[in-house]
Amino acid sequence: MDSYDSYTSDAQVFASVFLILAATIVAFVVLLVVNYLLLAIPLSALFRKTGIEPWKAWVPLYSTFTWLRLGGQNGNWVWPSLVPYGGIVTSVPLYLGMHRTGRAFGKGPGFLVLGILLPWVWLFILGFGRDQYRPGLIAAAGLSAPLEGDGARAHLTLGAPPSWTTPAGPTEYTATRYPPPV
């Protein structure tokens, strides 16, 4: 009996390392796809509720750009997320925007903590929940209006009622710093 027979060959070591590496890559890709779906599905529902085209939630950088603008933040804050650790810079205006968006749904500051810790749950609650989007609540709280969707300044054209008014009349938004159409 040869003592070399008890050791594994180089080919077996290579095959084992390759198998572990392939399994790690597959698991990483599956996690990326699951994370993408957990964000895109409820974000498209949230966009639909707020008057933004739902397809924008499925375009990777454009969805964050639009999400920032929905929260009243400059969409260009998405660009730092392209460099390593730049997502930390992007997250600060995103959290500020999440606070404003939560206000428009009648949620308090505690709801923002949920959004920071579990953004998928935050999005599912707002996107698929029964709460209505009322951008007038943002202005009533003294915060600036969203830059995209219902309640955005682009939607405030003279002679056209805002899209969030009801047949009975406008919501709280008429008492804000934006004058009603003449």
Coordinates of N, CA and C in Angstrom, one line a residue, residues 13 16 25 169:
V13 N -8.9 18.5 -5.1 CA -8.8 19.8 -4.4 C -9.4 20.9 -5.3
S16 N -13.1 20.6 -5.6 CA -13.8 21.0 -4.4 C -13.9 22.5 -4.2
I25 N -21.2 31.8 -5.6 CA -21.7 32.7 -6.6 C -23.2 32.5 -6.9
G169 N -64.0 68.3 -2.9 CA -63.2 69.4 -2.7 C -61.7 69.0 -2.4

